[in-house]
mmCIF file of C-alpha atoms in Angstrom:
data_model
loop_
_atom_site.group_PDB
_atom_site.id
_atom_site.type_symbol
_atom_site.label_atom_id
_atom_site.label_comp_id
_atom_site.label_asym_id
_atom_site.label_seq_id
_atom_site.Cartn_x
_atom_site.Cartn_y
_atom_site.Cartn_z
ATOM 1 C CA MET A 1314 6.961 -17.001 19.880
ATOM 2 C CA ASP A 1315 8.246 -20.418 18.834
ATOM 3 C CA SER A 1316 10.167 -20.798 15.571
ATOM 4 C CA LEU A 1317 7.390 -23.042 14.231
ATOM 5 C CA VAL A 1318 3.794 -21.973 14.804
ATOM 6 C CA SER A 1319 0.512 -23.721 14.045
ATOM 7 C CA THR A 1320 -2.396 -22.411 12.018
ATOM 8 C CA GLU A 1321 -4.467 -22.390 15.204
ATOM 9 C CA TRP A 1322 -1.855 -20.246 16.978
ATOM 10 C CA LEU A 1323 -1.763 -17.784 14.089
ATOM 11 C CA ALA A 1324 -5.543 -17.526 13.908
ATOM 12 C CA ASN A 1325 -5.630 -16.660 17.618
ATOM 13 C CA GLU A 1326 -2.827 -14.076 17.336
ATOM 14 C CA MET A 1327 -4.128 -12.242 14.286
ATOM 15 C CA GLY A 1328 -4.719 -8.568 14.941
ATOM 16 C CA ALA A 1329 -1.868 -8.218 17.445
ATOM 17 C CA SER A 1330 -0.159 -4.875 16.826
ATOM 18 C CA ASP A 1331 3.358 -6.320 16.610
ATOM 19 C CA LEU A 1332 2.476 -9.318 14.415
ATOM 20 C CA ARG A 1333 3.487 -9.303 10.750
ATOM 21 C CA ILE A 1334 2.460 -12.109 8.387
ATOM 22 C CA VAL A 1335 4.475 -12.629 5.210
ATOM 23 C CA ASP A 1336 3.817 -14.681 2.083
ATOM 24 C CA CYS A 1337 7.277 -15.521 0.752
ATOM 25 C CA THR A 1338 6.319 -17.961 -1.991
ATOM 26 C CA LYS A 1339 8.738 -18.421 -4.867
ATOM 27 C CA HIS A 1340 8.416 -21.119 -7.526
ATOM 28 C CA LEU A 1341 11.042 -22.945 -9.538
ATOM 29 C CA PRO A 1342 11.486 -21.772 -13.133
ATOM 30 C CA GLY A 1343 9.338 -23.740 -15.554
ATOM 31 C CA THR A 1344 6.381 -24.246 -13.229
ATOM 32 C CA GLY A 1345 4.369 -21.556 -14.993
ATOM 33 C CA ARG A 1346 3.186 -20.245 -11.635
ATOM 34 C CA ASP A 1347 3.184 -16.571 -10.658
ATOM 35 C CA PRO A 1348 3.563 -16.203 -6.860
ATOM 36 C CA LEU A 1349 2.459 -12.549 -6.773
ATOM 37 C CA ALA A 1350 -0.679 -13.287 -8.799
ATOM 38 C CA GLU A 1351 -1.452 -16.216 -6.503
ATOM 39 C CA TYR A 1352 -0.940 -13.998 -3.458
ATOM 40 C CA GLU A 1353 -3.300 -11.349 -4.823
ATOM 41 C CA ALA A 1354 -5.898 -14.020 -5.637
ATOM 42 C CA GLY A 1355 -5.964 -15.199 -2.029
ATOM 43 C CA HIS A 1356 -3.700 -14.801 0.997
ATOM 44 C CA ILE A 1357 -3.889 -15.013 4.773
ATOM 45 C CA PRO A 1358 -5.510 -11.783 6.021
ATOM 46 C CA GLY A 1359 -2.939 -9.074 6.762
ATOM 47 C CA ALA A 1360 -0.098 -10.830 4.943
ATOM 48 C CA VAL A 1361 2.311 -8.827 2.797
ATOM 49 C CA PHE A 1362 4.180 -10.337 -0.157
ATOM 50 C CA MET A 1363 7.964 -10.765 0.061
ATOM 51 C CA ASP A 1364 9.506 -11.038 -3.407
ATOM 52 C CA LEU A 1365 12.375 -13.482 -2.894
ATOM 53 C CA SER A 1366 13.427 -13.154 -6.534
ATOM 54 C CA ASP A 1367 14.383 -9.538 -5.727
ATOM 55 C CA LEU A 1368 16.171 -10.376 -2.453
ATOM 56 C CA VAL A 1369 19.430 -11.348 -4.148
ATOM 57 C CA ASP A 1370 22.844 -9.879 -4.879
ATOM 58 C CA SER A 1371 22.220 -8.646 -8.423
ATOM 59 C CA THR A 1372 25.954 -7.957 -8.921
ATOM 60 C CA HIS A 1373 27.022 -11.572 -8.253
ATOM 61 C CA PRO A 1374 27.646 -13.898 -11.228
ATOM 62 C CA VAL A 1375 25.990 -16.815 -9.399
ATOM 63 C CA GLU A 1376 22.191 -16.751 -9.261
ATOM 64 C CA ASN A 1377 20.222 -16.290 -6.047
ATOM 65 C CA MET A 1378 23.095 -15.217 -3.777
ATOM 66 C CA LEU A 1379 22.268 -13.437 -0.508
ATOM 67 C CA PRO A 1380 21.671 -9.680 -0.878
ATOM 68 C CA PRO A 1381 23.682 -6.903 0.785
ATOM 69 C CA ALA A 1382 22.404 -5.908 4.240
ATOM 70 C CA GLU A 1383 21.341 -2.413 3.134
ATOM 71 C CA LYS A 1384 19.221 -3.770 0.271
ATOM 72 C CA PHE A 1385 17.590 -6.326 2.555
ATOM 73 C CA ALA A 1386 16.818 -3.742 5.254
ATOM 74 C CA SER A 1387 15.339 -1.368 2.674
ATOM 75 C CA ARG A 1388 13.012 -4.057 1.304
ATOM 76 C CA MET A 1389 11.897 -5.067 4.814
ATOM 77 C CA GLN A 1390 11.129 -1.446 5.733
ATOM 78 C CA SER A 1391 8.987 -1.040 2.629
ATOM 79 C CA LEU A 1392 7.020 -4.152 3.634
ATOM 80 C CA GLY A 1393 6.401 -2.753 7.110
ATOM 81 C CA LEU A 1394 8.680 -5.292 8.787
ATOM 82 C CA GLY A 1395 10.753 -3.526 11.403
ATOM 83 C CA ASP A 1396 12.708 -3.844 14.593
ATOM 84 C CA GLY A 1397 10.468 -5.377 17.257
ATOM 85 C CA SER A 1398 8.095 -7.101 14.835
ATOM 86 C CA ARG A 1399 7.006 -10.678 15.377
ATOM 87 C CA ILE A 1400 7.205 -12.112 11.859
ATOM 88 C CA VAL A 1401 5.368 -15.241 10.702
ATOM 89 C CA LEU A 1402 6.342 -16.605 7.290
ATOM 90 C CA TYR A 1403 4.449 -18.956 5.017
ATOM 91 C CA ASP A 1404 4.654 -20.189 1.439
ATOM 92 C CA ASP A 1405 2.847 -22.291 -1.137
ATOM 93 C CA SER A 1406 5.977 -23.532 -2.884
ATOM 94 C CA ALA A 1407 7.170 -27.047 -3.659
ATOM 95 C CA VAL A 1408 10.634 -25.948 -2.460
ATOM 96 C CA LYS A 1409 9.418 -24.515 0.884
ATOM 97 C CA THR A 1410 10.802 -21.002 0.326
ATOM 98 C CA SER A 1411 9.751 -19.719 3.752
ATOM 99 C CA ALA A 1412 12.902 -21.385 5.136
ATOM 100 C CA ARG A 1413 15.073 -19.192 2.887
ATOM 101 C CA ALA A 1414 13.220 -16.094 4.110
ATOM 102 C CA TRP A 1415 13.632 -17.255 7.731
ATOM 103 C CA PHE A 1416 17.382 -17.740 7.240
ATOM 104 C CA MET A 1417 17.793 -14.267 5.722
ATOM 105 C CA LEU A 1418 15.741 -12.515 8.376
ATOM 106 C CA LYS A 1419 17.755 -14.143 11.164
ATOM 107 C CA MET A 1420 21.044 -13.429 9.397
ATOM 108 C CA PHE A 1421 20.131 -9.776 8.928
ATOM 109 C CA GLY A 1422 19.141 -9.209 12.536
ATOM 110 C CA ALA A 1423 15.453 -10.016 13.026
ATOM 111 C CA HIS A 1424 14.932 -11.688 16.389
ATOM 112 C CA ASP A 1425 11.364 -13.010 16.459
ATOM 113 C CA VAL A 1426 10.755 -14.993 13.259
ATOM 114 C CA ALA A 1427 8.613 -18.102 12.786
ATOM 115 C CA ILE A 1428 7.417 -20.365 9.996
ATOM 116 C CA LEU A 1429 3.758 -21.350 9.732
ATOM 117 C CA ASP A 1430 3.681 -25.144 9.939
ATOM 118 C CA GLY A 1431 1.937 -26.518 6.863
ATOM 119 C CA GLY A 1432 1.885 -23.137 5.143
ATOM 120 C CA ILE A 1433 -1.131 -21.673 3.401
ATOM 121 C CA ALA A 1434 -2.113 -25.134 2.127
ATOM 122 C CA LYS A 1435 -2.976 -26.222 5.675
ATOM 123 C CA TRP A 1436 -4.678 -22.880 6.348
ATOM 124 C CA LYS A 1437 -6.899 -23.399 3.277
ATOM 125 C CA ALA A 1438 -7.550 -27.068 4.084
ATOM 126 C CA GLU A 1439 -8.958 -25.976 7.443
ATOM 127 C CA GLY A 1440 -11.334 -23.551 5.746
ATOM 128 C CA ARG A 1441 -9.789 -20.464 7.286
ATOM 129 C CA ALA A 1442 -10.337 -16.966 5.865
ATOM 130 C CA LEU A 1443 -8.456 -15.574 2.881
ATOM 131 C CA THR A 1444 -8.180 -12.019 1.558
ATOM 132 C CA GLN A 1445 -7.718 -10.846 -2.021
ATOM 133 C CA GLY A 1446 -5.694 -7.931 -3.378
ATOM 134 C CA LYS A 1447 -2.491 -6.466 -2.021
ATOM 135 C CA GLU A 1448 -1.747 -5.455 1.577
ATOM 136 C CA SER A 1449 0.276 -2.368 2.379
ATOM 137 C CA LEU A 1450 1.708 -1.593 5.814
ATOM 138 C CA ARG A 1451 3.283 1.570 7.205
ATOM 139 C CA HIS A 1452 7.052 1.660 6.740
ATOM 140 C CA ARG A 1453 8.972 0.639 9.838
ATOM 141 C CA HIS A 1454 12.664 0.957 10.621
ATOM 142 C CA PHE A 1455 14.692 -2.212 10.054
ATOM 143 C CA THR A 1456 18.276 -1.858 11.259
ATOM 144 C CA ALA A 1457 20.785 -2.877 8.580
ATOM 145 C CA TRP A 1458 22.919 -5.490 10.309
ATOM 146 C CA GLN A 1459 24.565 -8.684 9.112
ATOM 147 C CA ASP A 1460 25.962 -11.796 10.766
ATOM 148 C CA ASP A 1461 27.415 -14.047 8.082
ATOM 149 C CA SER A 1462 29.060 -16.470 10.511
ATOM 150 C CA ASN A 1463 26.599 -19.123 9.286
ATOM 151 C CA VAL A 1464 27.408 -18.594 5.593
ATOM 152 C CA ARG A 1465 30.087 -20.488 3.679
ATOM 153 C CA THR A 1466 31.753 -19.683 0.346
ATOM 154 C CA LYS A 1467 33.140 -22.021 -2.292
ATOM 155 C CA ALA A 1468 36.612 -21.392 -0.853
ATOM 156 C CA HIS A 1469 35.395 -22.522 2.568
ATOM 157 C CA VAL A 1470 33.913 -25.710 1.145
ATOM 158 C CA LEU A 1471 37.039 -26.465 -0.893
ATOM 159 C CA ALA A 1472 39.200 -26.066 2.228
ATOM 160 C CA ASN A 1473 36.771 -28.255 4.164
ATOM 161 C CA LEU A 1474 37.388 -31.143 1.726
ATOM 162 C CA HIS A 1475 40.818 -31.442 3.344
ATOM 163 C CA SER A 1476 40.152 -30.310 6.925
ATOM 164 C CA LYS A 1477 36.805 -32.117 7.237
ATOM 165 C CA ASP A 1478 35.965 -29.716 10.086
ATOM 166 C CA GLU A 1479 32.327 -29.547 8.984
ATOM 167 C CA GLN A 1480 29.981 -32.161 7.545
ATOM 168 C CA VAL A 1481 28.317 -31.248 4.251
ATOM 169 C CA ILE A 1482 24.643 -32.185 3.810
ATOM 170 C CA ASP A 1483 22.943 -31.905 0.416
ATOM 171 C CA ALA A 1484 19.187 -31.228 0.376
ATOM 172 C CA ARG A 1485 18.590 -32.231 -3.257
ATOM 173 C CA GLY A 1486 16.740 -35.370 -4.245
ATOM 174 C CA ALA A 1487 18.664 -38.640 -4.194
ATOM 175 C CA ALA A 1488 18.851 -38.970 -7.996
ATOM 176 C CA ARG A 1489 20.409 -35.541 -8.437
ATOM 177 C CA TRP A 1490 22.789 -36.038 -5.516
ATOM 178 C CA SER A 1491 23.965 -39.415 -6.827
ATOM 179 C CA GLY A 1492 24.401 -38.132 -10.368
ATOM 180 C CA ALA A 1493 21.837 -40.563 -11.785
ATOM 181 C CA GLU A 1494 19.767 -37.563 -12.860
ATOM 182 C CA GLU A 1495 21.196 -34.647 -14.812
ATOM 183 C CA ASP A 1496 21.058 -31.180 -13.306
ATOM 184 C CA PRO A 1497 18.141 -29.186 -14.780
ATOM 185 C CA ARG A 1498 20.339 -26.136 -15.297
ATOM 186 C CA PRO A 1499 22.293 -26.111 -18.573
ATOM 187 C CA GLY A 1500 26.051 -26.425 -18.242
ATOM 188 C CA ILE A 1501 25.934 -27.681 -14.653
ATOM 189 C CA ALA A 1502 27.637 -31.005 -13.906
ATOM 190 C CA SER A 1503 25.907 -33.940 -12.235
ATOM 191 C CA GLY A 1504 26.830 -35.406 -8.869
ATOM 192 C CA HIS A 1505 27.663 -33.984 -5.465
ATOM 193 C CA ILE A 1506 30.372 -32.459 -3.306
ATOM 194 C CA PRO A 1507 32.728 -35.307 -2.329
ATOM 195 C CA GLY A 1508 32.006 -36.674 1.136
ATOM 196 C CA SER A 1509 28.610 -35.015 1.409
ATOM 197 C CA PHE A 1510 25.604 -36.684 2.979
ATOM 198 C CA ASN A 1511 22.209 -36.661 1.280
ATOM 199 C CA VAL A 1512 19.123 -35.611 3.236
ATOM 200 C CA PRO A 1513 16.456 -34.681 0.669
ATOM 201 C CA PHE A 1514 14.499 -31.779 2.157
ATOM 202 C CA THR A 1515 11.226 -33.540 1.376
ATOM 203 C CA THR A 1516 12.058 -36.255 3.919
ATOM 204 C CA LEU A 1517 11.687 -33.733 6.757
ATOM 205 C CA TYR A 1518 7.938 -33.240 6.227
ATOM 206 C CA ASN A 1519 4.786 -35.192 6.957
ATOM 207 C CA ALA A 1520 2.308 -35.920 4.163
ATOM 208 C CA ASP A 1521 0.271 -32.792 5.025
ATOM 209 C CA GLY A 1522 3.287 -30.486 4.629
ATOM 210 C CA THR A 1523 3.923 -30.025 8.341
ATOM 211 C CA PHE A 1524 7.345 -30.731 9.802
ATOM 212 C CA LYS A 1525 8.005 -34.117 11.351
ATOM 213 C CA ASP A 1526 8.325 -34.148 15.139
ATOM 214 C CA LYS A 1527 11.725 -33.679 16.763
ATOM 215 C CA ALA A 1528 12.432 -37.376 17.215
ATOM 216 C CA ALA A 1529 11.643 -38.118 13.578
ATOM 217 C CA LEU A 1530 13.739 -35.186 12.355
ATOM 218 C CA LYS A 1531 16.669 -36.390 14.432
ATOM 219 C CA ALA A 1532 16.249 -39.910 13.107
ATOM 220 C CA THR A 1533 16.148 -38.668 9.503
ATOM 221 C CA PHE A 1534 19.498 -36.898 9.813
ATOM 222 C CA GLU A 1535 21.150 -39.698 11.750
ATOM 223 C CA GLY A 1536 19.773 -42.284 9.331
ATOM 224 C CA ALA A 1537 21.620 -40.507 6.521
ATOM 225 C CA GLY A 1538 24.905 -40.759 8.438
ATOM 226 C CA VAL A 1539 24.996 -37.245 9.907
ATOM 227 C CA ASP A 1540 26.642 -36.819 13.326
ATOM 228 C CA LEU A 1541 24.467 -34.203 15.003
ATOM 229 C CA GLY A 1542 27.240 -33.518 17.508
ATOM 230 C CA LYS A 1543 29.444 -32.012 14.792
ATOM 231 C CA PRO A 1544 29.054 -28.771 12.787
ATOM 232 C CA VAL A 1545 27.370 -28.821 9.396
ATOM 233 C CA ILE A 1546 27.362 -27.023 6.042
ATOM 234 C CA THR A 1547 24.168 -27.371 4.012
ATOM 235 C CA SER A 1548 23.921 -27.226 0.232
ATOM 236 C CA CYS A 1549 21.257 -27.759 -2.449
ATOM 237 C CA GLY A 1550 20.651 -26.461 -5.974
ATOM 238 C CA SER A 1551 20.651 -22.709 -5.398
ATOM 239 C CA GLY A 1552 20.619 -22.126 -1.641
ATOM 240 C CA VAL A 1553 16.872 -22.461 -1.014
ATOM 241 C CA THR A 1554 16.112 -25.982 0.233
ATOM 242 C CA ALA A 1555 19.456 -26.046 2.074
ATOM 243 C CA CYS A 1556 17.751 -23.558 4.397
ATOM 244 C CA VAL A 1557 15.051 -26.164 5.121
ATOM 245 C CA LEU A 1558 17.787 -28.404 6.542
ATOM 246 C CA ILE A 1559 19.090 -25.535 8.682
ATOM 247 C CA PHE A 1560 15.598 -24.760 9.993
ATOM 248 C CA ALA A 1561 14.892 -28.434 10.749
ATOM 249 C CA MET A 1562 18.169 -28.715 12.673
ATOM 250 C CA HIS A 1563 17.245 -25.525 14.541
ATOM 251 C CA LEU A 1564 13.999 -27.224 15.587
ATOM 252 C CA ILE A 1565 15.994 -30.026 17.244
ATOM 253 C CA GLY A 1566 18.328 -27.571 18.984
ATOM 254 C CA LYS A 1567 21.240 -27.696 16.547
ATOM 255 C CA ASP A 1568 22.288 -24.161 15.596
ATOM 256 C CA ASP A 1569 25.822 -24.701 14.281
ATOM 257 C CA ALA A 1570 24.657 -25.333 10.719
ATOM 258 C CA ALA A 1571 25.919 -23.007 7.974
ATOM 259 C CA LEU A 1572 24.661 -22.366 4.440
ATOM 260 C CA TYR A 1573 26.818 -22.834 1.351
ATOM 261 C CA ASP A 1574 24.996 -20.089 -0.510
ATOM 262 C CA GLY A 1575 26.405 -20.807 -3.970
ATOM 263 C CA SER A 1576 25.421 -24.461 -3.583
ATOM 264 C CA TRP A 1577 25.469 -26.791 -6.603
ATOM 265 C CA THR A 1578 24.771 -23.949 -9.058
ATOM 266 C CA GLU A 1579 28.201 -22.551 -8.263
ATOM 267 C CA TRP A 1580 30.019 -25.817 -7.522
ATOM 268 C CA GLY A 1581 28.675 -27.751 -10.510
ATOM 269 C CA ASN A 1582 29.384 -24.877 -12.895
ATOM 270 C CA ASP A 1583 33.099 -24.748 -12.001
ATOM 271 C CA PRO A 1584 35.140 -27.256 -13.997
ATOM 272 C CA ASP A 1585 37.872 -27.176 -11.341
ATOM 273 C CA THR A 1586 35.783 -28.277 -8.358
ATOM 274 C CA PRO A 1587 35.835 -32.018 -7.593
ATOM 275 C CA LYS A 1588 32.558 -33.852 -8.098
ATOM 276 C CA ALA A 1589 31.492 -37.263 -6.878
ATOM 277 C CA VAL A 1590 28.846 -39.664 -8.188
ATOM 278 C CA LYS A 1591 27.344 -42.746 -6.588
ATOM 279 C CA ALA A 1592 26.666 -45.833 -8.663
#
């Protein structure tokens, strides 16, 4: 299974015993949207709902940090996602939350994970079937395992300011990256990590919500000044759209990209971290 699958591919594979479809929609605060209610009102047949708001480290002072391996494995088992499953993720979120779910599943040991290109919006636009209510699958064993080699902490990023071993790419919109627009979270500074490049995650998609082709993805990163031959750390507001950058780089064969999980929520909230703005 490819890492990016089409609606046509999914429609043809539905019913396969090892296939698991997952709605992992999460919305930004203030949208007034309820992802679980939307899922129950209409989802791709067979899909279970992954609650990303619960898949966090509830003991960490920074919001939306990656959960412990045992908690993640337990939640996957209860969804019926287990060792040997082929997992297809989709969302209906403006911040493309399926990429965050993909990153976590890969980090915690799942091998066969894909994102549905265009998400449920494309599925609906093509007039494909939807199901209402809530799906429940038999529990399956998910081995608790963790590889955090592609995760960076604030200490890592601070050290990298001097070593410059890794490039930092920020997935936020240009106005927030430059500091022209205030951060929506109270108490969080404006601006960006010094030396970081800006590749807004929205620039990686076509108008219909599908990913750009490989050549266009490559051109988008290079056009922002990124050297694709060197390792990368991605950042955003709270570690969600940074995963879109990682997934897009994976699509073009670049797998040495790491996630700064605390992202600007952590960096911008610390008065001691250096911040840059662009006039």
